[in-house]
Amino acid sequence: MMKQIPGGVTAAKGFQAASCAAGIKYKGRQDMALIYSEVPCKSAGTFTTNIVKAAPVKWDRNQVESGAAAQAVVVNAGIANACTGEEGMGYCRQTAEAASKALNIPAESVLVASTGVIGMQLPIDRIRAGIQMMVPELGGSLEKGEAASKAIMTTDTKNKQVAVEFEVDGKTVTIGGMCKGSGMIHPNMCTMLSFVTTDIAISKELLVEALREDIKDTYNMISVDGDTSTNDTVLLLANGMAGNAEITEKGEDYEKFCKALNIVNETLAKKMAGDGEGCTALFEVKIVGAESKAQAVTLAKSVITSSLTKAAIFGHDANWGRILCAMGYSGAEFDPEKVDLFFESGAGRLQIIENGVAVDYSEEEATKILSEPEVTAVADIKMGDASATAWGCDLTFDYVKINADYRS
Amino acid sequence: MMKQIPGGVTAAKGFQAASCAAGIKYKGRQDMALIYSEVPCKSAGTFTTNIVKAAPVKWDRNQVESGAAAQAVVVNAGIANACTGEEGMGYCRQTAEAASKALNIPAESVLVASTGVIGMQLPIDRIRAGIQMMVPELGGSLEKGEAASKAIMTTDTKNKQVAVEFEVDGKTVTIGGMCKGSGMIHPNMCTMLSFVTTDIAISKELLVEALREDIKDTYNMISVDGDTSTNDTVLLLANGMAGNAEITEKGEDYEKFCKALNIVNETLAKKMAGDGEGCTALFEVKIVGAESKAQAVTLAKSVITSSLTKAAIFGHDANWGRILCAMGYSGAEFDPEKVDLFFESGAGRLQIIENGVAVDYSEEEATKILSEPEVTAVADIKMGDASATAWGCDLTFDYVKINADYRS
């Protein structure tokens, strides 16, 4: 039995968190967080595919690939430490060294993550002071996890966390996570930062594989604005404290873990899409009846990234022509004259197109369906059995407002 | 000597135009145009690469590829005749037949073009009545051309035309054109419609080649919103009335024609980008020092389509990190730590980045440069001698407003 439980990064056994107002950029709020495991963890990570990689991305990739145990993550919001050259890399090392000293763990077991403005250097004195403030405050309560999930926000309007519990080998295993969006979100990987912690005992090899496979259907299927960040990072830490016999090969237990990880990642990814900068609705696009998964993915992503479609969703306008148009320029082959299209939400389900042309639907009913906070478009291309789902959001006045003067 | 002259589609000898208020969708304005040549023309055309192709695109592609002479183009604004199935194709044929009868020319010499809402059927009776109204009004004056360029507008705020004159073989040759944007503009080809007329005598083969090559540097280098329309069409008609000896092989005369065609097409393309839906500025991106043209094109297009960069331009914010970020996720290989970046406009030129990190520039001066109606970002990637220029526009509140309820 898989069940959702309260909490986030502190839900799994042995994980603690703390946060503080380090004064990096924001006033009157916390802007640094620390995640800590009582024992060393196996780590897995996926990072931005952008050629321009922020310093913390390079640091963490080295950490994860080195195979060294991980035990802490230091996160700051406000400054991304991207396009900062050698100086920026130096600040990653200095951050890890400060945490290493304060926590009495090796510097190579400290991961770092940053989100915010590109091109500014980190105020390293404030980062060091933040670490000093946070270490004595570490704790495993739900409140500590919640505060950490708030401290890492930039333009996010809601903190984002989730936790699930299931059984492996007679032991209760927990996976919890927190993440932040909410602009420059087109993960491939995306500044999306996501931190997932679990107490499962699992080999590093399988932990890495489970994450690598799962992001394809979760974080890599969301887009807020089509801009793939320089800082996108997903970190997965497993400390083994659930006490199950370590999972070292694929089988029922591994599948259970993958399924739970998928719930955590999909939930976090959808929370990011649904809280995209300025957005008023989560926009889900399902392509069904595809010839292949790749084809379905290409089509679904093309629709969620179409500015015109996103603006129509904001207007609660059943402008299906824009959806068909975005499918048409995606690069995937299909027959437009075979497409069926449906809109669905909490307010109902309505067929809009049959075989490429509009059916006689009620615009009023369509608008009602599209006025919900979560709306779905389902396109059946009638070529096979493959499918894919992508998540985005609407394009609003506030997106423009937020991004016309983000730096000021 | 190449010189720009007043006018548009009626500038070249033997070309006439008319327009009318056919009542297709808009109230209180003209919404149909007719272009007519006194003698049959050779035609070339490039059309949307979207798999979902509007009926008039299919009709025109057949016309252009058949090799039949062309003599008239019937254009309507308001309804795109896209996703309209067999019924929509029938309306293309009926439109051509009505024009054929009224003008006493073969139906296969009539081209058609539509722009507007996807999925609605054309009111064919109004189209027929419009043709009846326009034929007696045909004329070759500048005013007729200007009125036609206004009649084809949808969300455009300005009509768009240009004409140039040059000499070939001792004869004066003219090329004139008109086009419309201004949303769903990401030509590949792009509803961009562009109509270019010339009195040059040239073989069909060279006319087609000249257009095919030129669109790569002009229409295909602009983007308003990344959405490649179902209706994008560029038509080029040459009626030979300049009286030059027909150009049948490449050489000095062909090069002169290509150069003039490039001026016409680039001017029209920039007018479309600079009048993108809701925009306040033309945003030009030049990539220099590239290893290959293809690399430069990929980088330039990635920057002009970045929503975050476009919003920053709207805010007059020198947010160079977003430009570097968009270059980074473009798919092109380069070394971010070698990039120099400059902003320039009528208000000056300013270096922002040297070798991937910010120089100590004045934010105030940068904002001044970015507050002009035409702004340029130049990125030097220091790998070679190739370059490319792309044109886009800023992302504004009005873009969202226009597209949240375009259909109503």
CSV table of N, CA and C in Angstrom, one decimal, chain A residues 49-52 58 83-85 118-119 183-184 225-230 277 306-308 311-312 314-315 317-322 324-326 328-329 332-334 336-337 356-357 361 363 395-397 399-401 403-407, chain B residues 49-52 58 83-85 118-119 183-184 225-230 277 306-308 311-312 314-315 317-322 324-326 328-329 332-334 336-337 356-357 361 363 395-397 399-401 403-407:
chain,number,residue,atom,x,y,z
A,49,THR,N,20.6,20.5,-19.1
A,49,THR,CA,21.3,20.2,-20.3
A,49,THR,C,21.8,21.5,-20.9
A,50,ASN,N,21.5,22.7,-20.4
A,50,ASN,CA,22.0,23.9,-20.9
A,50,ASN,C,23.5,23.9,-20.9
A,51,ILE,N,24.1,24.4,-22.0
A,51,ILE,CA,25.6,24.4,-22.1
A,51,ILE,C,26.1,25.4,-21.1
A,52,VAL,N,25.3,26.4,-20.8
A,52,VAL,CA,25.7,27.4,-19.8
A,52,VAL,C,25.2,26.8,-18.4
A,58,LYS,N,27.8,22.4,-11.7
A,58,LYS,CA,29.1,21.7,-11.9
A,58,LYS,C,29.6,21.0,-10.6
A,83,CYS,N,27.0,32.0,-14.7
A,83,CYS,CA,27.8,32.9,-15.4
A,83,CYS,C,28.7,33.8,-14.5
A,84,THR,N,29.3,33.1,-13.6
A,84,THR,CA,30.1,33.8,-12.6
A,84,THR,C,31.6,33.3,-12.6
A,85,GLY,N,31.9,32.5,-13.6
A,85,GLY,CA,33.3,32.1,-13.8
A,85,GLY,C,34.0,31.4,-12.6
A,118,ILE,N,20.9,35.5,-12.7
A,118,ILE,CA,22.1,35.1,-13.3
A,118,ILE,C,23.1,36.2,-13.3
A,119,GLY,N,24.4,35.9,-13.1
A,119,GLY,CA,25.5,36.9,-13.4
A,119,GLY,C,26.0,37.6,-12.2
A,183,GLY,N,9.9,30.4,-12.9
A,183,GLY,CA,10.1,30.8,-14.2
A,183,GLY,C,11.4,30.2,-14.7
A,184,MET,N,11.7,30.4,-16.0
A,184,MET,CA,12.8,29.7,-16.7
A,184,MET,C,12.7,28.2,-16.4
A,225,ASP,N,7.8,28.3,-19.5
A,225,ASP,CA,8.1,29.3,-20.5
A,225,ASP,C,9.0,28.9,-21.6
A,226,GLY,N,9.4,27.6,-21.6
A,226,GLY,CA,10.2,27.1,-22.7
A,226,GLY,C,11.7,27.5,-22.5
A,227,ASP,N,12.0,28.2,-21.4
A,227,ASP,CA,13.4,28.5,-21.2
A,227,ASP,C,14.1,27.5,-20.2
A,228,THR,N,15.0,26.8,-20.7
A,228,THR,CA,15.7,25.8,-19.9
A,228,THR,C,16.8,26.5,-19.1
A,229,SER,N,16.7,26.5,-17.8
A,229,SER,CA,17.6,27.2,-16.9
A,229,SER,C,19.0,26.7,-16.9
A,230,THR,N,19.9,27.5,-16.4
A,230,THR,CA,21.3,27.2,-16.2
A,230,THR,C,21.5,26.4,-14.9
A,277,GLU,N,5.2,31.1,-13.2
A,277,GLU,CA,5.2,32.5,-13.0
A,277,GLU,C,3.9,33.2,-13.6
A,306,SER,N,3.3,26.3,-26.5
A,306,SER,CA,2.8,27.3,-27.4
A,306,SER,C,2.2,28.5,-26.7
A,307,SER,N,2.8,29.6,-27.0
A,307,SER,CA,2.4,30.9,-26.3
A,307,SER,C,0.9,31.2,-26.7
A,308,LEU,N,0.5,31.0,-27.9
A,308,LEU,CA,-0.8,31.3,-28.3
A,308,LEU,C,-1.8,30.3,-27.6
A,311,ALA,N,-2.0,31.5,-23.9
A,311,ALA,CA,-2.8,32.7,-23.8
A,311,ALA,C,-4.3,32.4,-23.9
A,312,ALA,N,-4.7,31.5,-24.8
A,312,ALA,CA,-6.1,31.1,-24.9
A,312,ALA,C,-6.6,30.4,-23.6
A,314,PHE,N,-5.5,31.0,-20.6
A,314,PHE,CA,-5.8,32.2,-19.7
A,314,PHE,C,-7.1,32.8,-20.0
A,315,GLY,N,-7.5,32.9,-21.3
A,315,GLY,CA,-8.8,33.5,-21.6
A,315,GLY,C,-10.0,32.6,-21.6
A,317,ASP,N,-10.6,30.2,-23.4
A,317,ASP,CA,-11.1,30.2,-24.8
A,317,ASP,C,-10.8,28.9,-25.4
A,318,ALA,N,-11.8,28.2,-25.9
A,318,ALA,CA,-11.6,26.8,-26.5
A,318,ALA,C,-11.0,26.9,-27.9
A,319,ASN,N,-9.8,27.6,-28.0
A,319,ASN,CA,-9.2,27.9,-29.3
A,319,ASN,C,-8.4,26.7,-29.8
A,320,TRP,N,-9.2,25.6,-30.1
A,320,TRP,CA,-8.6,24.3,-30.5
A,320,TRP,C,-7.7,24.4,-31.7
A,321,GLY,N,-7.9,25.4,-32.5
A,321,GLY,CA,-7.1,25.6,-33.7
A,321,GLY,C,-5.6,25.8,-33.4
A,322,ARG,N,-5.4,26.5,-32.3
A,322,ARG,CA,-4.0,26.7,-31.8
A,322,ARG,C,-3.3,25.4,-31.3
A,324,LEU,N,-4.1,22.3,-32.5
A,324,LEU,CA,-3.8,21.5,-33.7
A,324,LEU,C,-2.6,22.1,-34.4
A,325,CYS,N,-2.6,23.4,-34.4
A,325,CYS,CA,-1.4,24.1,-35.1
A,325,CYS,C,-0.1,23.8,-34.4
A,326,ALA,N,-0.1,23.8,-33.0
A,326,ALA,CA,1.1,23.5,-32.3
A,326,ALA,C,1.5,22.0,-32.5
A,328,GLY,N,1.0,20.5,-35.2
A,328,GLY,CA,1.4,20.4,-36.6
A,328,GLY,C,2.8,20.9,-36.8
A,329,TYR,N,3.3,21.9,-36.0
A,329,TYR,CA,4.7,22.3,-36.2
A,329,TYR,C,5.7,21.7,-35.3
A,332,ALA,N,6.6,16.2,-35.3
A,332,ALA,CA,6.1,14.8,-35.3
A,332,ALA,C,5.2,14.6,-36.5
A,333,GLU,N,5.2,13.4,-37.0
A,333,GLU,CA,4.3,13.1,-38.2
A,333,GLU,C,3.0,12.5,-37.6
A,334,PHE,N,1.9,13.0,-38.2
A,334,PHE,CA,0.6,12.5,-37.9
A,334,PHE,C,-0.4,13.0,-38.9
A,336,PRO,N,-3.5,15.1,-39.5
A,336,PRO,CA,-4.4,16.1,-38.8
A,336,PRO,C,-5.8,15.7,-39.0
A,337,GLU,N,-6.1,15.0,-40.1
A,337,GLU,CA,-7.6,14.7,-40.4
A,337,GLU,C,-8.1,13.5,-39.6
A,356,GLY,N,-10.3,15.9,-37.0
A,356,GLY,CA,-9.7,17.1,-37.5
A,356,GLY,C,-10.6,18.3,-37.7
A,357,VAL,N,-11.9,18.1,-37.6
A,357,VAL,CA,-12.8,19.2,-37.8
A,357,VAL,C,-13.7,19.4,-36.5
A,361,TYR,N,-20.0,21.6,-30.7
A,361,TYR,CA,-20.0,21.7,-29.2
A,361,TYR,C,-20.5,23.0,-28.8
A,363,GLU,N,-19.9,26.3,-26.9
A,363,GLU,CA,-18.8,27.2,-26.5
A,363,GLU,C,-18.9,27.5,-25.0
A,395,LEU,N,-0.5,31.6,-20.0
A,395,LEU,CA,0.3,32.8,-20.2
A,395,LEU,C,-0.5,34.0,-19.8
A,396,THR,N,0.0,34.8,-18.8
A,396,THR,CA,-0.9,35.8,-18.3
A,396,THR,C,-0.2,37.2,-18.2
A,397,PHE,N,-0.9,38.2,-17.9
A,397,PHE,CA,-0.4,39.5,-17.7
A,397,PHE,C,0.7,39.5,-16.7
A,399,TYR,N,2.8,37.1,-15.9
A,399,TYR,CA,4.0,36.5,-16.3
A,399,TYR,C,4.9,37.6,-16.9
A,400,VAL,N,4.3,38.4,-17.7
A,400,VAL,CA,5.0,39.5,-18.4
A,400,VAL,C,5.5,40.5,-17.3
A,401,LYS,N,4.6,40.8,-16.4
A,401,LYS,CA,4.9,41.8,-15.3
A,401,LYS,C,6.1,41.3,-14.5
A,403,ASN,N,8.4,39.3,-15.3
A,403,ASN,CA,9.7,39.1,-16.0
A,403,ASN,C,10.2,40.4,-16.7
A,404,ALA,N,9.3,41.4,-16.8
A,404,ALA,CA,9.8,42.6,-17.4
A,404,ALA,C,10.7,43.4,-16.4
A,405,ASP,N,10.6,43.1,-15.1
A,405,ASP,CA,11.5,43.7,-14.2
A,405,ASP,C,11.9,42.9,-13.0
A,406,TYR,N,12.2,41.6,-13.3
A,406,TYR,CA,12.6,40.6,-12.3
A,406,TYR,C,13.8,41.1,-11.5
A,407,ARG,N,14.7,41.7,-12.1
A,407,ARG,CA,16.0,42.1,-11.4
A,407,ARG,C,15.8,43.2,-10.5
B,49,THR,N,5.6,25.0,-43.1
B,49,THR,CA,6.0,23.6,-43.0
B,49,THR,C,5.2,22.9,-41.9
B,50,ASN,N,4.2,23.6,-41.4
B,50,ASN,CA,3.3,22.9,-40.4
B,50,ASN,C,2.5,21.8,-41.1
B,51,ILE,N,2.5,20.7,-40.5
B,51,ILE,CA,1.8,19.5,-41.0
B,51,ILE,C,0.3,19.8,-41.2
B,52,VAL,N,-0.2,20.7,-40.3
B,52,VAL,CA,-1.6,21.1,-40.5
B,52,VAL,C,-1.6,22.3,-41.5
B,58,LYS,N,-2.7,24.6,-49.6
B,58,LYS,CA,-2.7,23.5,-50.5
B,58,LYS,C,-3.0,23.9,-51.9
B,83,CYS,N,-8.0,23.8,-41.1
B,83,CYS,CA,-8.8,22.7,-40.3
B,83,CYS,C,-10.2,22.7,-40.7
B,84,THR,N,-10.5,22.8,-42.0
B,84,THR,CA,-11.8,23.0,-42.5
B,84,THR,C,-12.2,21.8,-43.5
B,85,GLY,N,-11.3,20.8,-43.6
B,85,GLY,CA,-11.6,19.6,-44.4
B,85,GLY,C,-11.9,19.9,-45.9
B,118,ILE,N,-8.7,29.9,-37.0
B,118,ILE,CA,-8.6,28.5,-37.5
B,118,ILE,C,-10.0,27.8,-37.2
B,119,GLY,N,-10.4,27.0,-38.1
B,119,GLY,CA,-11.5,26.1,-37.8
B,119,GLY,C,-12.9,26.6,-38.3
B,183,GLY,N,0.5,37.7,-35.2
B,183,GLY,CA,0.7,36.7,-34.3
B,183,GLY,C,0.8,35.3,-35.0
B,184,MET,N,1.1,34.3,-34.3
B,184,MET,CA,1.4,32.9,-34.8
B,184,MET,C,2.4,33.1,-35.9
B,225,ASP,N,6.1,34.8,-31.8
B,225,ASP,CA,5.7,34.0,-30.6
B,225,ASP,C,6.1,32.5,-30.7
B,226,GLY,N,6.9,32.1,-31.7
B,226,GLY,CA,7.3,30.8,-31.8
B,226,GLY,C,6.3,29.8,-32.4
B,227,ASP,N,5.1,30.3,-32.7
B,227,ASP,CA,4.0,29.5,-33.2
B,227,ASP,C,4.0,29.6,-34.8
B,228,THR,N,4.4,28.5,-35.4
B,228,THR,CA,4.4,28.4,-36.9
B,228,THR,C,3.0,28.2,-37.4
B,229,SER,N,2.5,29.1,-38.1
B,229,SER,CA,1.1,29.1,-38.5
B,229,SER,C,0.8,28.0,-39.5
B,230,THR,N,-0.5,27.7,-39.7
B,230,THR,CA,-1.0,26.8,-40.7
B,230,THR,C,-1.2,27.4,-42.0
B,277,GLU,N,2.3,41.0,-32.3
B,277,GLU,CA,1.2,41.3,-31.5
B,277,GLU,C,1.6,41.9,-30.2
B,306,SER,N,13.0,33.4,-26.9
B,306,SER,CA,13.0,33.2,-25.4
B,306,SER,C,12.0,34.2,-24.8
B,307,SER,N,11.0,33.6,-24.2
B,307,SER,CA,10.0,34.4,-23.5
B,307,SER,C,10.6,35.3,-22.4
B,308,LEU,N,11.5,34.8,-21.7
B,308,LEU,CA,12.1,35.6,-20.6
B,308,LEU,C,12.9,36.7,-21.2
B,311,ALA,N,10.5,39.4,-22.5
B,311,ALA,CA,9.9,40.2,-21.4
B,311,ALA,C,10.9,41.2,-20.8
B,312,ALA,N,12.2,40.8,-20.7
B,312,ALA,CA,13.2,41.7,-20.3
B,312,ALA,C,13.4,42.9,-21.2
B,314,PHE,N,11.0,44.1,-23.0
B,314,PHE,CA,9.8,45.0,-22.7
B,314,PHE,C,10.1,45.9,-21.5
B,315,GLY,N,10.8,45.3,-20.5
B,315,GLY,CA,11.1,46.1,-19.3
B,315,GLY,C,12.4,46.9,-19.4
B,317,ASP,N,15.3,46.0,-19.6
B,317,ASP,CA,16.2,45.5,-18.5
B,317,ASP,C,17.3,44.7,-19.2
B,318,ALA,N,18.5,45.1,-18.9
B,318,ALA,CA,19.7,44.5,-19.5
B,318,ALA,C,20.0,43.1,-18.9
B,319,ASN,N,19.0,42.3,-19.0
B,319,ASN,CA,19.1,41.0,-18.3
B,319,ASN,C,19.9,40.0,-19.2
B,320,TRP,N,21.2,40.2,-19.3
B,320,TRP,CA,22.0,39.5,-20.3
B,320,TRP,C,22.1,38.0,-19.9
B,321,GLY,N,21.8,37.6,-18.7
B,321,GLY,CA,21.9,36.2,-18.3
B,321,GLY,C,20.9,35.4,-19.0
B,322,ARG,N,19.7,36.0,-19.3
B,322,ARG,CA,18.7,35.3,-20.1
B,322,ARG,C,19.1,35.1,-21.5
B,324,LEU,N,22.3,34.7,-22.6
B,324,LEU,CA,23.3,33.6,-22.5
B,324,LEU,C,22.6,32.3,-22.3
B,325,CYS,N,21.6,32.3,-21.4
B,325,CYS,CA,20.9,31.1,-21.1
B,325,CYS,C,20.2,30.5,-22.3
B,326,ALA,N,19.5,31.4,-23.1
B,326,ALA,CA,18.8,31.0,-24.3
B,326,ALA,C,19.8,30.5,-25.4
B,328,GLY,N,22.5,29.0,-24.5
B,328,GLY,CA,23.0,27.7,-23.9
B,328,GLY,C,22.1,26.5,-24.2
B,329,TYR,N,20.7,26.8,-24.2
B,329,TYR,CA,19.8,25.7,-24.4
B,329,TYR,C,19.4,25.5,-25.9
B,332,ALA,N,23.1,24.5,-30.0
B,332,ALA,CA,24.4,24.7,-30.7
B,332,ALA,C,25.5,24.7,-29.7
B,333,GLU,N,26.7,24.2,-30.1
B,333,GLU,CA,27.8,24.1,-29.3
B,333,GLU,C,28.6,25.4,-29.3
B,334,PHE,N,29.1,25.9,-28.2
B,334,PHE,CA,29.9,27.0,-28.1
B,334,PHE,C,30.5,27.1,-26.7
B,336,PRO,N,30.6,29.1,-23.5
B,336,PRO,CA,30.0,30.3,-22.8
B,336,PRO,C,31.1,31.3,-22.3
B,337,GLU,N,32.2,30.7,-22.0
B,337,GLU,CA,33.3,31.6,-21.3
B,337,GLU,C,34.1,32.3,-22.3
B,356,GLY,N,32.2,35.9,-21.2
B,356,GLY,CA,31.2,35.2,-20.4
B,356,GLY,C,30.8,35.8,-19.1
B,357,VAL,N,31.6,36.8,-18.7
B,357,VAL,CA,31.2,37.5,-17.4
B,357,VAL,C,30.9,39.0,-17.6
B,361,TYR,N,29.5,47.6,-16.6
B,361,TYR,CA,28.8,48.6,-17.4
B,361,TYR,C,27.8,49.4,-16.6
B,363,GLU,N,24.2,50.4,-15.7
B,363,GLU,CA,22.8,49.9,-15.9
B,363,GLU,C,22.0,51.0,-16.5
B,395,LEU,N,7.9,40.8,-25.4
B,395,LEU,CA,6.7,40.2,-24.9
B,395,LEU,C,6.0,41.1,-23.9
B,396,THR,N,4.7,41.5,-24.2
B,396,THR,CA,4.1,42.5,-23.4
B,396,THR,C,2.7,42.1,-22.9
B,397,PHE,N,2.2,43.0,-22.0
B,397,PHE,CA,0.8,42.7,-21.5
B,397,PHE,C,-0.2,42.6,-22.7
B,399,TYR,N,0.3,41.5,-25.7
B,399,TYR,CA,0.3,40.2,-26.4
B,399,TYR,C,-0.6,39.2,-25.7
B,400,VAL,N,-0.6,39.2,-24.4
B,400,VAL,CA,-1.4,38.3,-23.6
B,400,VAL,C,-2.9,38.7,-23.8
B,401,LYS,N,-3.2,40.0,-23.8
B,401,LYS,CA,-4.5,40.5,-23.9
B,401,LYS,C,-5.1,40.1,-25.2
B,403,ASN,N,-4.3,37.7,-27.2
B,403,ASN,CA,-4.4,36.3,-27.5
B,403,ASN,C,-5.3,35.6,-26.5
B,404,ALA,N,-5.6,36.2,-25.4
B,404,ALA,CA,-6.5,35.6,-24.4
B,404,ALA,C,-7.9,35.6,-24.9
B,405,ASP,N,-8.3,36.5,-25.8
B,405,ASP,CA,-9.6,36.4,-26.3
B,405,ASP,C,-9.7,36.9,-27.8
B,406,TYR,N,-8.8,36.4,-28.6
B,406,TYR,CA,-8.7,36.7,-30.0
B,406,TYR,C,-10.0,36.4,-30.7
B,407,ARG,N,-10.6,35.2,-30.3
B,407,ARG,CA,-11.8,34.8,-31.1
B,407,ARG,C,-13.1,35.6,-30.9
